[in-house]
Each structure stands twice: as structure tokens, then as C-alpha cells.
PDB file of C-alpha atoms in Angstrom:
ATOM      1  CA  MET W  12      91.950 152.932  82.849  1.00 94.00           C
ATOM      2  CA  LYS W  13      93.176 150.007  80.750  1.00 97.00           C
ATOM      3  CA  VAL W  14      96.863 148.993  81.053  1.00 98.00           C
ATOM      4  CA  VAL W  15      98.498 146.188  79.149  1.00 98.00           C
ATOM      5  CA  VAL W  16     101.163 144.303  81.232  1.00 97.00           C
ATOM      6  CA  ASP W  17     104.133 142.818  79.455  1.00 95.00           C
ATOM      7  CA  THR W  18     106.041 139.668  80.343  1.00 94.00           C
ATOM      8  CA  ASN W  19     108.970 141.582  82.025  1.00 93.00           C
ATOM      9  CA  ILE W  20     106.377 142.920  84.582  1.00 95.00           C
ATOM     10  CA  ILE W  21     104.976 139.537  85.386  1.00 94.00           C
ATOM     11  CA  PHE W  22     108.459 138.025  85.520  1.00 94.00           C
ATOM     12  CA  SER W  23     109.524 140.724  88.022  1.00 93.00           C
ATOM     13  CA  CYS W  24     106.337 140.268  90.090  1.00 92.00           C
ATOM     14  CA  LEU W  25     106.902 136.578  90.324  1.00 92.00           C
ATOM     15  CA  LEU W  26     110.396 137.173  91.665  1.00 90.00           C
ATOM     16  CA  HIS W  27     109.477 140.028  94.003  1.00 85.00           C
ATOM     17  CA  SER W  28     105.701 139.867  94.688  1.00 76.00           C
ATOM     18  CA  ASN W  29     106.127 142.054  97.742  1.00 78.00           C
ATOM     19  CA  GLY W  30     107.722 144.929  95.781  1.00 86.00           C
ATOM     20  CA  ASN W  31     106.271 147.824  93.879  1.00 92.00           C
ATOM     21  CA  ILE W  32     105.021 145.761  91.025  1.00 93.00           C
ATOM     22  CA  GLY W  33     103.039 143.478  93.183  1.00 90.00           C
ATOM     23  CA  GLU W  34     101.646 146.396  95.114  1.00 90.00           C
ATOM     24  CA  ILE W  35     100.375 147.916  91.930  1.00 93.00           C
ATOM     25  CA  LEU W  36      98.918 144.732  90.560  1.00 93.00           C
ATOM     26  CA  PHE W  37      97.350 143.576  93.712  1.00 91.00           C
ATOM     27  CA  SER W  38      95.910 146.891  95.012  1.00 90.00           C
ATOM     28  CA  SER W  39      94.772 148.848  91.993  1.00 92.00           C
ATOM     29  CA  SER W  40      91.734 147.007  90.662  1.00 89.00           C
ATOM     30  CA  ASP W  41      89.541 149.835  91.787  1.00 90.00           C
ATOM     31  CA  ILE W  42      91.328 152.275  89.496  1.00 93.00           C
ATOM     32  CA  LEU W  43      93.091 150.310  86.815  1.00 96.00           C
ATOM     33  CA  GLU W  44      92.207 147.300  84.623  1.00 97.00           C
ATOM     34  CA  PHE W  45      95.163 145.013  83.664  1.00 98.00           C
ATOM     35  CA  PHE W  46      95.290 143.192  80.531  1.00 98.00           C
ATOM     36  CA  SER W  47      97.780 141.004  78.647  1.00 97.00           C
ATOM     37  CA  CYS W  48      97.966 138.873  75.593  1.00 94.00           C
ATOM     38  CA  ASP W  49      98.051 135.060  75.437  1.00 92.00           C
ATOM     39  CA  TYR W  50     101.657 135.291  74.143  1.00 90.00           C
ATOM     40  CA  MET W  51     102.699 136.341  77.690  1.00 92.00           C
ATOM     41  CA  ARG W  52     101.739 132.972  79.069  1.00 93.00           C
ATOM     42  CA  VAL W  53     103.803 131.244  76.402  1.00 92.00           C
ATOM     43  CA  GLU W  54     106.820 133.479  77.330  1.00 92.00           C
ATOM     44  CA  ILE W  55     106.425 132.732  81.045  1.00 95.00           C
ATOM     45  CA  ARG W  56     106.201 129.000  80.489  1.00 95.00           C
ATOM     46  CA  ALA W  57     109.284 129.207  78.250  1.00 95.00           C
ATOM     47  CA  HIS W  58     111.292 130.753  81.111  1.00 95.00           C
ATOM     48  CA  TRP W  59     109.691 128.653  83.865  1.00 97.00           C
ATOM     49  CA  SER W  60     112.935 126.837  84.805  1.00 96.00           C
ATOM     50  CA  LYS W  61     114.741 130.118  84.900  1.00 96.00           C
ATOM     51  CA  LEU W  62     112.053 131.513  87.230  1.00 95.00           C
ATOM     52  CA  LEU W  63     112.363 128.419  89.416  1.00 95.00           C
ATOM     53  CA  LYS W  64     116.059 128.901  89.783  1.00 96.00           C
ATOM     54  CA  LEU W  65     115.970 132.677  90.367  1.00 94.00           C
ATOM     55  CA  SER W  66     113.018 132.652  92.766  1.00 93.00           C
ATOM     56  CA  LYS W  67     114.266 129.621  94.742  1.00 93.00           C
ATOM     57  CA  LEU W  68     110.573 128.609  95.039  1.00 93.00           C
ATOM     58  CA  THR W  69     109.227 125.093  94.552  1.00 95.00           C
ATOM     59  CA  ASP W  70     107.269 124.361  91.351  1.00 96.00           C
ATOM     60  CA  SER W  71     104.102 124.390  93.375  1.00 96.00           C
ATOM     61  CA  GLN W  72     104.980 127.718  95.123  1.00 95.00           C
ATOM     62  CA  LEU W  73     105.810 129.327  91.746  1.00 95.00           C
ATOM     63  CA  GLN W  74     102.579 128.176  90.278  1.00 96.00           C
ATOM     64  CA  ASN W  75     100.622 129.565  93.093  1.00 94.00           C
ATOM     65  CA  ALA W  76     102.350 132.935  92.725  1.00 94.00           C
ATOM     66  CA  TYR W  77     101.690 132.797  89.019  1.00 95.00           C
ATOM     67  CA  ASP W  78      98.049 132.095  89.609  1.00 95.00           C
ATOM     68  CA  LYS W  79      97.759 134.895  92.123  1.00 93.00           C
ATOM     69  CA  THR W  80      99.497 137.338  89.776  1.00 93.00           C
ATOM     70  CA  THR W  81      97.566 136.463  86.729  1.00 94.00           C
ATOM     71  CA  SER W  82      94.242 136.489  88.501  1.00 94.00           C
ATOM     72  CA  HIS W  83      94.532 140.279  88.403  1.00 94.00           C
ATOM     73  CA  ILE W  84      94.882 140.274  84.606  1.00 96.00           C
ATOM     74  CA  LYS W  85      92.413 139.824  81.823  1.00 97.00           C
ATOM     75  CA  PHE W  86      93.859 137.922  78.974  1.00 96.00           C
ATOM     76  CA  ILE W  87      92.957 138.701  75.374  1.00 95.00           C
ATOM     77  CA  SER W  88      93.508 136.580  72.348  1.00 93.00           C
ATOM     78  CA  GLU W  89      95.703 138.207  69.790  1.00 92.00           C
ATOM     79  CA  GLU W  90      93.326 136.884  67.163  1.00 93.00           C
ATOM     80  CA  ILE W  91      90.760 139.579  67.836  1.00 95.00           C
ATOM     81  CA  ILE W  92      93.081 142.364  66.978  1.00 96.00           C
ATOM     82  CA  LYS W  93      92.595 143.776  63.412  1.00 96.00           C
ATOM     83  CA  SER W  94      95.438 143.354  60.987  1.00 96.00           C
ATOM     84  CA  SER W  95      95.691 147.163  60.468  1.00 97.00           C
ATOM     85  CA  ILE W  96      96.549 147.380  64.224  1.00 96.00           C
ATOM     86  CA  TRP W  97      99.094 144.614  63.886  1.00 95.00           C
ATOM     87  CA  LEU W  98     100.701 146.421  60.973  1.00 95.00           C
ATOM     88  CA  LYS W  99     101.030 149.655  62.959  1.00 95.00           C
ATOM     89  CA  ALA W 100     102.361 147.788  65.933  1.00 95.00           C
ATOM     90  CA  GLU W 101     104.880 146.032  63.816  1.00 94.00           C
ATOM     91  CA  GLU W 102     105.957 149.350  62.255  1.00 94.00           C
ATOM     92  CA  THR W 103     106.290 150.894  65.714  1.00 93.00           C
ATOM     93  CA  VAL W 104     108.538 148.163  67.249  1.00 92.00           C
ATOM     94  CA  ALA W 105     110.416 146.933  64.146  1.00 92.00           C
ATOM     95  CA  ASP W 106     113.669 148.764  65.197  1.00 91.00           C
ATOM     96  CA  ILE W 107     113.076 148.220  68.923  1.00 93.00           C
ATOM     97  CA  ASP W 108     112.177 144.504  69.584  1.00 86.00           C
ATOM     98  CA  GLU W 109     109.735 142.546  67.440  1.00 86.00           C
ATOM     99  CA  ASP W 110     109.058 140.239  70.337  1.00 86.00           C
ATOM    100  CA  ASP W 111     106.904 143.051  71.812  1.00 91.00           C
ATOM    101  CA  ILE W 112     104.530 143.476  68.863  1.00 94.00           C
ATOM    102  CA  SER W 113     101.697 141.641  70.736  1.00 95.00           C
ATOM    103  CA  PHE W 114     101.823 143.889  73.746  1.00 96.00           C
ATOM    104  CA  VAL W 115     102.018 147.103  71.604  1.00 96.00           C
ATOM    105  CA  ALA W 116      99.183 145.886  69.385  1.00 96.00           C
ATOM    106  CA  LEU W 117      97.002 144.977  72.357  1.00 97.00           C
ATOM    107  CA  ALA W 118      97.630 148.488  73.934  1.00 97.00           C
ATOM    108  CA  LYS W 119      96.659 150.041  70.545  1.00 96.00           C
ATOM    109  CA  TYR W 120      93.534 147.799  70.289  1.00 97.00           C
ATOM    110  CA  LEU W 121      92.328 148.568  73.852  1.00 97.00           C
ATOM    111  CA  LYS W 122      93.293 152.361  73.518  1.00 96.00           C
ATOM    112  CA  GLY W 123      95.098 151.768  76.755  1.00 96.00           C
ATOM    113  CA  GLY W 124      98.632 152.162  78.197  1.00 97.00           C
ATOM    114  CA  LEU W 125     101.454 149.726  78.193  1.00 98.00           C
ATOM    115  CA  TRP W 126     103.366 148.952  81.328  1.00 98.00           C
ATOM    116  CA  THR W 127     106.762 147.489  80.501  1.00 96.00           C
ATOM    117  CA  GLY W 128     109.901 146.516  82.466  1.00 92.00           C
ATOM    118  CA  ASP W 129     111.941 146.491  79.216  1.00 93.00           C
ATOM    119  CA  LYS W 130     114.066 149.604  79.305  1.00 94.00           C
ATOM    120  CA  LYS W 131     114.901 149.363  75.592  1.00 95.00           C
ATOM    121  CA  LEU W 132     111.180 149.086  74.719  1.00 95.00           C
ATOM    122  CA  TYR W 133     110.276 151.927  77.106  1.00 95.00           C
ATOM    123  CA  ALA W 134     112.887 154.226  75.711  1.00 95.00           C
ATOM    124  CA  GLY W 135     112.111 153.337  72.087  1.00 95.00           C
ATOM    125  CA  LEU W 136     108.355 153.851  72.435  1.00 95.00           C
ATOM    126  CA  LYS W 137     108.932 157.107  74.330  1.00 94.00           C
ATOM    127  CA  SER W 138     111.125 158.440  71.559  1.00 93.00           C
ATOM    128  CA  LYS W 139     108.362 157.553  68.993  1.00 90.00           C
ATOM    129  CA  ARG W 140     105.835 159.377  71.208  1.00 88.00           C
ATOM    130  CA  PHE W 141     103.803 156.075  71.503  1.00 87.00           C
ATOM    131  CA  GLY W 142     100.613 156.944  73.390  1.00 81.00           C
ATOM    132  CA  LYS W 143     100.941 155.912  76.909  1.00 94.00           C
ATOM    133  CA  VAL W 144     103.950 153.819  77.872  1.00 97.00           C
ATOM    134  CA  TYR W 145     104.847 153.368  81.576  1.00 97.00           C
ATOM    135  CA  ASN W 146     107.665 151.863  83.626  1.00 96.00           C
ATOM    136  CA  THR W 147     107.026 150.917  87.251  1.00 95.00           C
ATOM    137  CA  ASP W 148     107.866 154.401  88.516  1.00 94.00           C
ATOM    138  CA  ASP W 149     105.423 155.924  86.098  1.00 95.00           C
ATOM    139  CA  MET W 150     102.754 153.453  87.337  1.00 95.00           C
ATOM    140  CA  LEU W 151     103.354 154.351  90.949  1.00 93.00           C
ATOM    141  CA  GLN W 152     102.837 158.036  89.992  1.00 93.00           C
ATOM    142  CA  LEU W 153      99.790 157.131  87.981  1.00 91.00           C
ATOM    143  CA  GLN W 154      98.319 155.139  90.752  1.00 92.00           C
ATOM    144  CA  THR W 155      98.887 158.048  93.206  1.00 90.00           C
ATOM    145  CA  ARG W 156      97.312 160.513  90.818  1.00 90.00           C
ATOM    146  CA  LEU W 157      94.218 158.316  90.150  1.00 88.00           C
ATOM    147  CA  ARG W 158      93.685 157.699  93.857  1.00 85.00           C
ATOM    148  CA  ARG W 159      93.543 161.491  94.457  1.00 85.00           C
ATOM    149  CA  ARG W 160      90.601 161.928  92.133  1.00 73.00           C
TER     150      ARG W 160
END
């Protein structure tokens, strides 16, 4: 199953790689395919100094954690997504958070789910009956369900 990972999930994984997010990302490649858009890399770099401060890691340690985390994710250029999908994604998130258009568009493009740590985005997409949107608890349940098959 294809799952788009948003920046909040990566941010959380970098801060707590031994938690549930890390467990899902690092041990689910047999049942889940993780994707993200190139924009996520830009967002992480924009918050790098904040990540350094919060994580109390050295720059080198944080880079290693970032490399390990992103090695489980396939990155897709937003440029390959059709404009019709972008317009639908923009319409979907316009009143939620326009910064998340890329992730919603990619999920629509891949016909996959969206894993987000953004409570406002999660609630907004759920209220709009957006296909498959997951928070981390949902992902743990999904992982368990898929492993039973």
C-alpha cells in the first residue's frame, strides 16, 4: 500500500526515532511503500536549526538520522503531478492549510493514503471525507491489520 508521509511525521521521527513513527517507518517496508514530495526536504532544511536545538544532536548526528529516515521514503517530484490533481488538492486544503497542498496532491496522484502528524490537517481532511488520511495511531492499526493478512 502506498502512503505519503508529510513533514510533521519526519520531524517527529527525527526527534524520537525509537518511538512509534520510527517503528512504522523502519519496519514496514514489506507491507507499506512510503513516499513524499521534494517539498518535504525543503521544509526540513528550513527548520534544521530548530531540529538541532530540540533534538540536542550534533549536526552530523542529525544528518545521519535524517539519512536513515529518508532512506525508507521514495521522493517524487511535484512536477509530474497533473494540474487537474493540483487544482483538486488546492480546493481540498484551501480552508485547512495551503502549505499541505503538495502532500495531498501526491496522495491523490499515487492513489494512496496520507500519513500526517498535523492534527488540523487530519481533522479537516477527515471532515471532507478525503480518501485515506492517517495519524500515527491509525498507522499502527493499519500496520497490524496488514500483517495479519
